[in-house]
């Protein structure tokens, strides 16, 4: 297998999931939620320590270097960097920390890729202004983004405005798996729009600072879940169409084309739930599109026609009035996380990006397999033999390589995650890393997949062919 030169062989984490809450003045929504209801989190483990990256970033980055990663994504926590949200004045300890982390990555030959928001809204902005429902919060976010560019763009060249904005919508405003755990379709739609606008306003700041001339680029990271219908019937295919519009194209179109899909707008208008927007905002979204796309791909979305026709519904608006989940018989599952494994979808995503989104430069910004009780796979030397992860990555890279050979502009593959990290409600139940973490002692040990990936990176993917033999 051949991959382009300078391919990113790396991994991704986030500030709130790795750093721990050490020396943070403000709380993000997860810090707050855990303080209120620790019982909501697996084994009552919260984000207080996470994987201790705040204290052990030097050792952790050395381990990442040891497994051959040439690029790593993490995120800046708004609630750590900023002292006063209205003025975006900084917390100096936060600035010092991120400076040290960025420098340490670079000194170790690892390209730091920085995301500005990984679900971790400062809780004060939710309490005072209603969080992402508020357009004022969008402007505060843009100020924070500008501050990050000022502080770090001399060394950070790859910027992302949001990780998985759709998860903020789904988790916080529809299906109650993230704070503020509201169920309200109309609010969810406004939040989706506001996040698209917030991303464009951050990019506007980036553009005004002319950072492209300094070799920087900016994008968004989207979780794409290609939709496949239970059958080719008209009804199932119309479920596919809406699932695509809502789950994938809402953010793809706004980020890349600078406008929302017409068909989606007409459905939301017919249902009387369309967002509130202005012409001035439309111009900002149109003029400040992304230059690079991150694709988080974990699982496909299998759908079928909804049991009840959308027209007969009187309940509040939910997107799944237009599709039902389809539990396809015989599908291959990662039972621990409950997600289907379907590597070919990465090829299908590449095709859509190439044919319908101008073949924009993109990379796989997250891919991975969360497995519980990985100590089941410890060998006599104390190393986790995660052959399933090696198999999983290999299959995804095979499809990716085929897509690249056919012209996809994909420039990298990042596993979720370098070192086992804290995960929202699941805490440390499912492990994703190349490197394990004993959360009681914070002892970090490279897994078999870490050594294996080192070889993949060193040979720019050629060793994958041997592995298959
Ligand atoms: C993505 C998030 C990550 C990470 C990952 C694994 O949606 O961007 O933050 O959490 O999923 O999922 P989980 O942690 O729920 O197992």
Short mmCIF file of C-alpha atoms and ligand atoms in Angstrom, two decimals:
data_model
loop_
_atom_site.label_atom_id
_atom_site.label_comp_id
_atom_site.label_asym_id
_atom_site.label_seq_id
_atom_site.Cartn_x
_atom_site.Cartn_y
_atom_site.Cartn_z
CA UNK A 1 0.00 0.00 0.00
CA UNK A 2 1.21 3.47 -0.75
CA UNK A 3 0.21 6.67 0.95
CA UNK A 4 1.10 10.23 -0.03
CA UNK A 5 4.40 11.61 1.24
CA UNK A 6 4.12 13.54 4.50
CA UNK A 7 1.01 11.56 5.38
CA UNK A 8 -0.14 12.27 8.93
CA UNK A 9 0.23 9.13 11.02
CA UNK A 10 -1.16 10.24 14.31
CA UNK A 11 -3.79 10.23 16.99
CA UNK A 12 -6.32 12.57 18.58
CA UNK A 13 -7.39 13.51 22.06
CA UNK A 14 -8.97 16.57 23.64
CA UNK A 15 -8.21 18.91 26.53
CA UNK A 16 -11.21 17.99 28.70
CA UNK A 17 -10.60 14.27 28.24
CA UNK A 18 -6.87 14.19 28.92
CA UNK A 19 -5.69 17.15 31.03
CA UNK A 20 -7.58 16.87 34.30
CA UNK A 21 -9.06 19.88 36.07
CA UNK A 22 -5.79 20.97 37.69
CA UNK A 23 -5.46 24.72 38.17
CA UNK A 24 -8.56 25.57 36.18
CA UNK A 25 -10.44 28.65 37.32
CA UNK A 26 -13.60 27.91 35.34
CA UNK A 27 -15.69 24.82 34.91
CA UNK A 28 -16.84 23.45 31.59
CA UNK A 29 -20.24 21.79 31.31
CA UNK A 30 -18.80 18.34 32.04
CA UNK A 31 -16.92 19.53 35.13
CA UNK A 32 -20.17 21.05 36.34
CA UNK A 33 -22.32 18.04 35.48
CA UNK A 34 -19.95 15.74 37.35
CA UNK A 35 -20.01 18.02 40.40
CA UNK A 36 -23.82 17.89 40.35
CA UNK A 37 -24.39 14.21 39.53
CA UNK A 38 -21.33 11.94 39.75
CA UNK A 39 -23.64 8.95 39.57
CA UNK A 40 -24.32 9.75 35.91
CA UNK A 41 -20.75 8.74 35.03
CA UNK A 42 -19.44 5.21 34.67
CA UNK A 43 -18.06 4.05 38.04
CA UNK A 44 -18.56 7.66 39.18
CA UNK A 45 -15.27 8.63 37.55
CA UNK A 46 -15.27 12.23 36.42
CA UNK A 47 -12.93 14.53 34.52
CA UNK A 48 -10.96 15.62 37.61
CA UNK A 49 -7.76 13.75 36.79
CA UNK A 50 -8.54 12.31 33.34
CA UNK A 51 -5.20 10.96 32.07
CA UNK A 52 -3.25 13.54 34.06
CA UNK A 53 -1.88 15.21 30.91
CA UNK A 54 -1.68 18.54 32.73
CA UNK A 55 1.06 17.11 34.94
CA UNK A 56 2.57 14.41 32.75
CA UNK A 57 2.47 15.95 29.28
CA UNK A 58 6.26 15.65 28.85
CA UNK A 59 6.33 11.91 29.55
CA UNK A 60 3.11 11.41 27.58
CA UNK A 61 4.46 13.19 24.53
CA UNK A 62 7.64 11.10 24.72
CA UNK A 63 5.48 7.98 24.58
CA UNK A 64 3.65 9.37 21.55
CA UNK A 65 7.02 9.97 19.93
CA UNK A 66 8.10 6.47 20.80
CA UNK A 67 5.22 4.98 18.83
CA UNK A 68 6.12 7.07 15.80
CA UNK A 69 3.28 9.59 15.70
CA UNK A 70 4.13 12.55 13.48
CA UNK A 71 1.00 14.59 14.33
CA UNK A 72 -1.35 14.75 17.30
CA UNK A 73 -4.57 16.66 17.82
CA UNK A 74 -5.67 18.01 21.13
CA UNK A 75 -7.88 20.93 22.09
CA UNK A 76 -7.51 24.09 24.09
CA UNK A 77 -10.03 24.35 26.90
CA UNK A 78 -11.84 27.67 26.71
CA UNK A 79 -12.46 27.28 30.46
CA UNK A 80 -8.70 27.01 31.11
CA UNK A 81 -7.28 29.62 28.76
CA UNK A 82 -9.64 32.49 29.38
CA UNK A 83 -9.97 34.45 32.58
CA UNK A 84 -12.81 36.80 31.65
CA UNK A 85 -15.10 35.54 28.89
CA UNK A 86 -16.49 38.96 27.95
CA UNK A 87 -13.10 40.47 27.14
CA UNK A 88 -11.22 37.24 26.41
CA UNK A 89 -8.50 38.28 28.82
CA UNK A 90 -6.30 35.31 29.55
CA UNK A 91 -5.46 33.17 32.51
CA UNK A 92 -1.66 33.24 32.45
CA UNK A 93 -1.26 29.74 33.89
CA UNK A 94 -3.46 28.44 31.10
CA UNK A 95 -1.42 30.24 28.46
CA UNK A 96 1.82 28.94 29.95
CA UNK A 97 0.51 25.40 29.97
CA UNK A 98 -0.56 25.42 26.32
CA UNK A 99 2.70 27.08 25.31
CA UNK A 100 4.67 24.34 27.04
CA UNK A 101 2.53 21.60 25.45
CA UNK A 102 2.84 23.05 21.94
CA UNK A 103 6.58 23.52 22.30
CA UNK A 104 7.02 20.02 23.68
CA UNK A 105 5.15 18.51 20.70
CA UNK A 106 7.31 20.44 18.27
CA UNK A 107 10.58 19.60 20.06
CA UNK A 108 9.63 15.94 19.73
CA UNK A 109 8.93 16.16 16.01
CA UNK A 110 5.15 15.96 16.41
CA UNK A 111 2.93 18.41 14.56
CA UNK A 112 0.41 19.91 17.00
CA UNK A 113 -3.09 20.09 15.53
CA UNK A 114 -5.32 22.30 17.63
CA UNK A 115 -9.07 22.29 18.02
CA UNK A 116 -10.88 25.11 19.81
CA UNK A 117 -13.97 23.42 21.16
CA UNK A 118 -14.45 19.77 21.99
CA UNK A 119 -17.97 19.95 23.50
CA UNK A 120 -16.54 21.80 26.53
CA UNK A 121 -18.53 25.01 26.77
CA UNK A 122 -17.75 27.00 29.95
CA UNK A 123 -20.77 26.42 32.17
CA UNK A 124 -21.06 30.11 33.09
CA UNK A 125 -21.96 30.88 29.49
CA UNK A 126 -24.76 28.34 29.67
CA UNK A 127 -26.08 29.69 32.95
CA UNK A 128 -25.84 33.36 32.03
CA UNK A 129 -26.74 33.37 28.37
CA UNK A 130 -28.17 29.95 27.43
CA UNK A 131 -25.00 28.58 25.87
CA UNK A 132 -25.12 27.79 22.17
CA UNK A 133 -28.73 28.95 21.94
CA UNK A 134 -27.37 32.46 22.28
CA UNK A 135 -25.89 34.51 19.48
CA UNK A 136 -24.00 36.55 22.05
CA UNK A 137 -22.09 33.41 23.07
CA UNK A 138 -21.09 33.01 19.41
CA UNK A 139 -19.36 36.38 19.57
CA UNK A 140 -17.60 35.47 22.82
CA UNK A 141 -16.43 32.25 21.17
CA UNK A 142 -15.05 34.19 18.19
CA UNK A 143 -13.12 36.45 20.59
CA UNK A 144 -11.68 33.41 22.33
CA UNK A 145 -10.70 31.91 18.95
CA UNK A 146 -8.98 35.15 17.97
CA UNK A 147 -7.05 35.08 21.24
CA UNK A 148 -5.88 31.53 20.53
CA UNK A 149 -4.67 32.56 17.05
CA UNK A 150 -2.79 35.53 18.51
CA UNK A 151 -1.10 33.41 21.15
CA UNK A 152 -0.19 30.26 19.27
CA UNK A 153 -0.38 30.64 15.47
CA UNK A 154 3.36 31.31 15.26
CA UNK A 155 3.77 27.58 15.98
CA UNK A 156 0.37 25.95 15.40
CA UNK A 157 -0.42 25.75 11.69
CA UNK A 158 -3.48 23.49 11.72
CA UNK A 159 -6.57 24.88 13.42
CA UNK A 160 -10.08 23.50 13.84
CA UNK A 161 -13.05 25.46 15.12
CA UNK A 162 -15.19 22.60 16.45
CA UNK A 163 -15.10 18.89 16.99
CA UNK A 164 -18.36 17.19 15.99
CA UNK A 165 -20.84 20.06 16.30
CA UNK A 166 -23.63 17.59 15.59
CA UNK A 167 -22.83 15.79 18.84
CA UNK A 168 -23.42 19.04 20.74
CA UNK A 169 -26.85 19.20 19.07
CA UNK A 170 -27.73 15.52 19.49
CA UNK A 171 -26.28 15.09 22.96
CA UNK A 172 -27.29 18.39 24.51
CA UNK A 173 -30.62 19.16 22.82
CA UNK A 174 -32.19 15.94 21.54
CA UNK A 175 -31.06 12.67 23.08
CA UNK A 176 -29.78 13.72 26.52
CA UNK A 177 -26.31 12.22 26.54
CA UNK A 178 -24.50 15.54 27.07
CA UNK A 179 -25.20 18.52 29.27
CA UNK A 180 -27.57 20.49 29.31
CA UNK A 181 -29.62 17.36 28.46
CA UNK A 182 -32.55 19.25 26.95
CA UNK A 183 -35.03 17.58 24.59
CA UNK A 184 -36.26 20.29 22.26
CA UNK A 185 -36.19 19.99 18.48
CA UNK A 186 -36.63 23.70 17.83
CA UNK A 187 -33.76 24.60 20.14
CA UNK A 188 -31.63 21.85 18.63
CA UNK A 189 -32.12 23.35 15.17
CA UNK A 190 -31.18 26.81 16.38
CA UNK A 191 -28.09 25.44 18.13
CA UNK A 192 -27.02 23.63 14.94
CA UNK A 193 -27.30 26.87 13.00
CA UNK A 194 -25.54 28.85 15.72
CA UNK A 195 -22.62 26.41 15.75
CA UNK A 196 -22.23 26.74 11.98
CA UNK A 197 -22.27 30.52 12.39
CA UNK A 198 -19.81 30.38 15.31
CA UNK A 199 -17.39 28.39 13.18
CA UNK A 200 -17.69 30.93 10.36
CA UNK A 201 -17.14 33.83 12.76
CA UNK A 202 -13.98 32.21 14.13
CA UNK A 203 -12.78 31.68 10.55
CA UNK A 204 -13.58 35.33 9.83
CA UNK A 205 -11.17 36.31 12.62
CA UNK A 206 -8.58 33.93 11.19
CA UNK A 207 -9.00 35.42 7.72
CA UNK A 208 -8.80 38.98 8.99
CA UNK A 209 -5.50 38.13 10.64
CA UNK A 210 -4.30 36.84 7.24
CA UNK A 211 -3.02 33.66 8.83
CA UNK A 212 -3.05 31.74 5.56
CA UNK A 213 -0.15 33.93 4.48
CA UNK A 214 1.75 32.59 7.49
CA UNK A 215 1.20 28.99 6.44
CA UNK A 216 -1.81 28.34 8.68
CA UNK A 217 -5.07 26.71 7.68
CA UNK A 218 -8.39 26.26 9.41
CA UNK A 219 -11.19 23.74 9.27
CA UNK A 220 -13.91 21.92 11.12
CA UNK A 221 -14.04 18.35 12.37
CA UNK A 222 -17.27 16.57 11.52
CA UNK A 223 -18.52 13.18 12.57
CA UNK A 224 -19.77 11.64 9.36
CA UNK A 225 -22.10 8.68 9.46
CA UNK A 226 -22.88 7.61 5.88
CA UNK A 227 -26.51 6.53 5.65
CA UNK A 228 -27.53 3.21 4.14
CA UNK A 229 -31.16 2.19 3.66
CA UNK A 230 -32.73 -1.09 4.72
CA UNK A 231 -33.88 -1.54 1.12
CA UNK A 232 -34.05 0.32 -2.15
CA UNK A 233 -37.74 1.09 -1.65
CA UNK A 234 -38.79 4.70 -2.13
CA UNK A 235 -39.71 4.99 1.56
CA UNK A 236 -36.40 3.65 2.86
CA UNK A 237 -34.49 5.82 0.42
CA UNK A 238 -36.32 8.89 1.56
CA UNK A 239 -35.27 7.98 5.13
CA UNK A 240 -31.70 7.82 3.80
CA UNK A 241 -32.08 11.22 2.19
CA UNK A 242 -33.20 12.94 5.36
CA UNK A 243 -30.63 11.16 7.49
CA UNK A 244 -27.93 12.41 5.11
CA UNK A 245 -29.27 15.95 5.20
CA UNK A 246 -29.53 16.14 8.95
CA UNK A 247 -26.60 14.04 10.16
CA UNK A 248 -23.99 14.89 7.54
CA UNK A 249 -24.88 17.59 5.05
CA UNK A 250 -26.09 20.29 7.40
CA UNK A 251 -22.52 20.86 8.60
CA UNK A 252 -20.72 19.68 5.46
CA UNK A 253 -22.60 22.14 3.28
CA UNK A 254 -22.40 25.08 5.65
CA UNK A 255 -18.69 24.50 6.32
CA UNK A 256 -17.54 23.81 2.76
CA UNK A 257 -20.11 25.51 0.52
CA UNK A 258 -21.08 28.29 2.90
CA UNK A 259 -24.80 27.54 2.72
CA UNK A 260 -27.28 25.02 4.09
CA UNK A 261 -28.90 22.32 1.93
CA UNK A 262 -32.03 23.74 0.24
CA UNK A 263 -33.95 20.52 0.79
CA UNK A 264 -33.25 20.57 4.52
CA UNK A 265 -34.33 24.19 4.78
CA UNK A 266 -37.58 23.44 3.00
CA UNK A 267 -38.41 20.53 5.32
CA UNK A 268 -37.64 22.58 8.44
CA UNK A 269 -39.64 25.50 7.08
CA UNK A 270 -42.61 23.23 6.33
CA UNK A 271 -42.37 21.84 9.88
CA UNK A 272 -42.23 25.43 11.21
CA UNK A 273 -38.98 24.87 13.07
CA UNK A 274 -36.46 26.67 10.89
CA UNK A 275 -33.73 28.61 12.71
CA UNK A 276 -33.65 32.37 13.08
CA UNK A 277 -31.06 33.93 10.85
CA UNK A 278 -30.18 37.22 9.17
CA UNK A 279 -28.80 38.13 5.77
CA UNK A 280 -25.70 39.51 7.40
CA UNK A 281 -25.06 36.11 9.05
CA UNK A 282 -25.66 34.32 5.75
CA UNK A 283 -22.93 36.47 4.20
CA UNK A 284 -20.49 35.60 7.00
CA UNK A 285 -21.18 31.89 6.55
CA UNK A 286 -20.82 32.22 2.77
CA UNK A 287 -17.52 34.10 2.93
CA UNK A 288 -15.77 32.14 5.66
CA UNK A 289 -15.72 28.52 4.61
CA UNK A 290 -13.20 25.94 5.74
CA UNK A 291 -9.90 25.21 4.02
CA UNK A 292 -9.48 21.71 5.37
CA UNK A 293 -11.87 19.08 6.71
CA UNK A 294 -11.43 16.60 9.56
CA UNK A 295 -13.59 13.50 9.33
CA UNK A 296 -14.37 11.48 12.44
CA UNK A 297 -15.68 8.16 11.28
CA UNK A 298 -16.75 5.43 13.65
CA UNK A 299 -19.86 3.76 12.27
CA UNK A 300 -22.41 3.90 9.46
CA UNK A 301 -26.03 4.93 9.91
CA UNK A 302 -28.48 2.22 8.82
CA UNK A 303 -31.98 3.56 8.44
CA UNK A 304 -35.46 2.57 7.34
CA UNK A 305 -38.73 4.37 6.84
CA UNK A 306 -40.27 5.57 10.10
CA UNK A 307 -43.09 3.52 11.59
CA UNK A 308 -45.35 6.56 11.68
CA UNK A 309 -45.62 8.90 8.73
CA UNK A 310 -44.04 12.30 9.52
CA UNK A 311 -47.21 14.04 8.37
CA UNK A 312 -49.32 12.38 11.04
CA UNK A 313 -47.05 13.48 13.89
CA UNK A 314 -48.22 15.95 16.44
CA UNK A 315 -45.40 15.55 18.96
CA UNK A 316 -42.53 18.01 19.13
CA UNK A 317 -40.08 17.95 16.28
CA UNK A 318 -37.35 15.33 16.37
CA UNK A 319 -35.14 14.46 13.37
CA UNK A 320 -35.99 10.80 13.65
CA UNK A 321 -39.56 11.47 12.62
CA UNK A 322 -38.04 11.02 9.14
CA UNK A 323 -36.09 7.82 9.74
CA UNK A 324 -35.94 4.86 12.09
CA UNK A 325 -32.75 3.12 13.05
CA UNK A 326 -32.37 -0.13 11.16
CA UNK A 327 -30.80 -3.04 13.02
CA UNK A 328 -29.41 -4.86 10.01
CA UNK A 329 -29.26 -8.61 10.60
CA UNK A 330 -25.71 -9.98 10.63
CA UNK A 331 -23.96 -6.65 10.89
CA UNK A 332 -20.54 -6.69 12.45
CA UNK A 333 -20.60 -5.04 15.84
CA UNK A 334 -18.17 -3.76 18.40
CA UNK A 335 -20.40 -4.95 21.20
CA UNK A 336 -18.61 -3.04 23.95
CA UNK A 337 -19.44 0.34 22.44
CA UNK A 338 -22.49 -0.84 20.48
CA UNK A 339 -21.23 0.59 17.19
CA UNK A 340 -21.20 -1.24 13.88
CA UNK A 341 -17.81 -1.81 12.24
CA UNK A 342 -18.01 -1.10 8.52
CA UNK A 343 -14.65 0.03 7.10
CA UNK A 344 -15.92 0.44 3.54
CA UNK A 345 -17.86 3.51 4.66
CA UNK A 346 -14.59 5.44 4.76
CA UNK A 347 -14.27 4.85 1.03
CA UNK A 348 -17.86 5.98 0.50
CA UNK A 349 -17.15 9.16 2.49
CA UNK A 350 -14.06 9.85 0.36
CA UNK A 351 -16.15 9.50 -2.79
CA UNK A 352 -18.77 11.97 -1.60
CA UNK A 353 -16.09 14.49 -0.60
CA UNK A 354 -14.44 14.10 -3.99
CA UNK A 355 -17.56 14.27 -6.10
CA UNK A 356 -19.77 16.65 -4.14
CA UNK A 357 -17.48 18.76 -1.99
CA UNK A 358 -14.81 19.88 -4.43
CA UNK A 359 -12.35 17.21 -3.27
CA UNK A 360 -11.32 19.46 -0.40
CA UNK A 361 -8.16 18.48 1.53
CA UNK A 362 -9.20 16.24 4.40
CA UNK A 363 -7.93 13.74 6.89
CA UNK A 364 -9.40 11.07 9.10
CA UNK A 365 -9.37 13.00 12.33
CA UNK A 366 -10.79 10.18 14.45
CA UNK A 367 -11.25 6.48 13.89
CA UNK A 368 -11.09 3.86 16.55
CA UNK A 369 -12.43 1.01 18.57
CA UNK A 370 -13.45 1.32 22.21
CA UNK A 371 -12.99 -1.97 24.04
CA UNK A 372 -13.81 -2.64 27.67
CA UNK A 373 -11.71 -4.62 30.17
CA UNK A 374 -8.68 -4.68 27.91
CA UNK A 375 -6.68 -6.30 30.70
CA UNK A 376 -8.23 -9.50 29.34
CA UNK A 377 -5.60 -9.24 26.64
CA UNK A 378 -2.54 -8.67 28.82
CA UNK A 379 0.36 -10.96 27.94
CA UNK A 380 3.05 -12.31 30.28
CA UNK A 381 5.15 -9.19 29.71
CA UNK A 382 2.33 -6.90 30.83
CA UNK A 383 1.51 -5.67 27.32
CA UNK A 384 -2.04 -5.56 25.97
CA UNK A 385 -2.20 -7.58 22.78
CA UNK A 386 -4.91 -5.65 20.99
CA UNK A 387 -4.95 -7.58 17.73
CA UNK A 388 -8.56 -6.51 17.15
CA UNK A 389 -7.42 -2.86 17.01
CA UNK A 390 -4.63 -3.71 14.55
CA UNK A 391 -7.20 -5.50 12.39
CA UNK A 392 -9.62 -2.58 12.67
CA UNK A 393 -7.03 0.03 11.66
CA UNK A 394 -5.69 -2.13 8.84
CA UNK A 395 -9.11 -2.55 7.27
CA UNK A 396 -9.86 1.16 7.45
CA UNK A 397 -6.49 2.03 5.95
CA UNK A 398 -7.04 -0.43 3.12
CA UNK A 399 -10.24 1.32 2.09
CA UNK A 400 -8.64 4.69 2.58
CA UNK A 401 -5.69 3.79 0.39
CA UNK A 402 -8.05 2.65 -2.36
CA UNK A 403 -9.85 6.01 -2.14
CA UNK A 404 -6.54 7.89 -2.29
CA UNK A 405 -5.44 5.84 -5.29
CA UNK A 406 -8.68 6.93 -6.97
CA UNK A 407 -7.96 10.60 -6.31
CA UNK A 408 -9.21 11.44 -2.79
CA UNK A 409 -7.27 14.31 -1.21
CA UNK A 410 -6.83 12.58 2.11
CA UNK A 411 -3.60 13.51 3.87
CA UNK A 412 -3.74 11.64 7.17
CA UNK A 413 -5.15 9.12 9.59
CA UNK A 414 -5.53 9.81 13.31
CA UNK A 415 -6.59 7.11 15.71
CA UNK A 416 -8.77 7.99 18.64
CA UNK A 417 -6.68 8.13 20.84
CA UNK A 418 -2.95 8.18 21.72
CA UNK A 419 -3.32 7.34 25.43
CA UNK A 420 -6.51 5.86 26.92
CA UNK A 421 -8.47 8.91 28.00
CA UNK A 422 -11.63 9.89 29.84
CA UNK A 423 -14.83 9.66 27.89
CA UNK A 424 -17.90 11.73 28.73
CA UNK A 425 -20.48 9.51 30.46
CA UNK A 426 -18.54 6.30 29.83
CA UNK A 427 -15.48 7.58 31.69
CA UNK A 428 -12.84 4.85 31.37
CA UNK A 429 -15.11 1.94 30.47
CA UNK A 430 -14.09 1.62 26.82
CA UNK A 431 -10.43 2.05 25.93
CA UNK A 432 -9.29 3.36 22.55
CA UNK A 433 -5.59 4.14 22.90
CA UNK A 434 -2.31 2.91 21.46
CA UNK A 435 -1.10 3.32 25.03
CA UNK A 436 -2.94 2.02 28.09
CA UNK A 437 -3.44 3.97 31.27
CA UNK A 438 -3.90 2.51 34.73
CA UNK A 439 -6.08 5.28 36.11
CA UNK A 440 -5.26 4.41 39.71
CA UNK A 441 -1.51 4.84 39.31
CA UNK A 442 -1.39 6.79 36.04
CA UNK A 443 1.03 4.19 34.68
CA UNK A 444 1.10 4.29 30.90
CA UNK A 445 2.14 1.28 28.84
CA UNK A 446 2.40 0.91 25.07
CA UNK A 447 0.02 -1.68 23.63
CA UNK A 448 0.88 -4.03 20.78
CA UNK A 449 -0.97 -1.72 18.38
CA UNK A 450 1.36 1.14 19.37
CA UNK A 451 4.48 -0.78 18.35
CA UNK A 452 2.71 -1.98 15.24
CA UNK A 453 1.64 1.54 14.24
CA UNK A 454 5.21 2.77 14.67
CA UNK A 455 6.21 0.43 11.85
CA UNK A 456 3.25 1.53 9.72
CA UNK A 457 4.25 5.17 10.15
CA UNK A 458 7.95 4.53 9.58
CA UNK A 459 7.25 2.73 6.29
CA UNK A 460 4.49 5.18 5.27
CA UNK A 461 2.01 2.31 5.21
CA UNK A 462 4.08 -0.22 3.27
CA UNK A 463 4.33 -2.56 6.26
CA UNK A 464 0.55 -2.97 6.12
CA UNK A 465 0.89 -5.13 3.01
CA UNK A 466 3.28 -7.44 4.85
CA UNK A 467 0.94 -7.60 7.81
CA UNK A 468 -1.83 -8.85 5.52
CA UNK A 469 0.37 -11.69 4.26
C1 LIG B 1 -16.06 11.07 19.46
C2 LIG B 1 -15.52 12.21 20.27
C3 LIG B 1 -14.39 11.85 21.19
C4 LIG B 1 -14.46 10.46 21.78
C5 LIG B 1 -14.91 9.42 20.77
C6 LIG B 1 -15.17 8.04 21.33
O1 LIG B 1 -17.40 11.30 19.18
O2 LIG B 1 -15.05 13.25 19.45
O3 LIG B 1 -14.32 12.85 22.16
O4 LIG B 1 -15.10 10.46 22.96
O5 LIG B 1 -16.07 9.83 20.10
O6 LIG B 1 -16.49 7.91 21.83
P1 LIG B 1 -16.83 7.58 23.32
O7 LIG B 1 -15.90 8.38 24.15
O8 LIG B 1 -18.25 7.97 23.53
O9 LIG B 1 -16.64 6.10 23.48
#
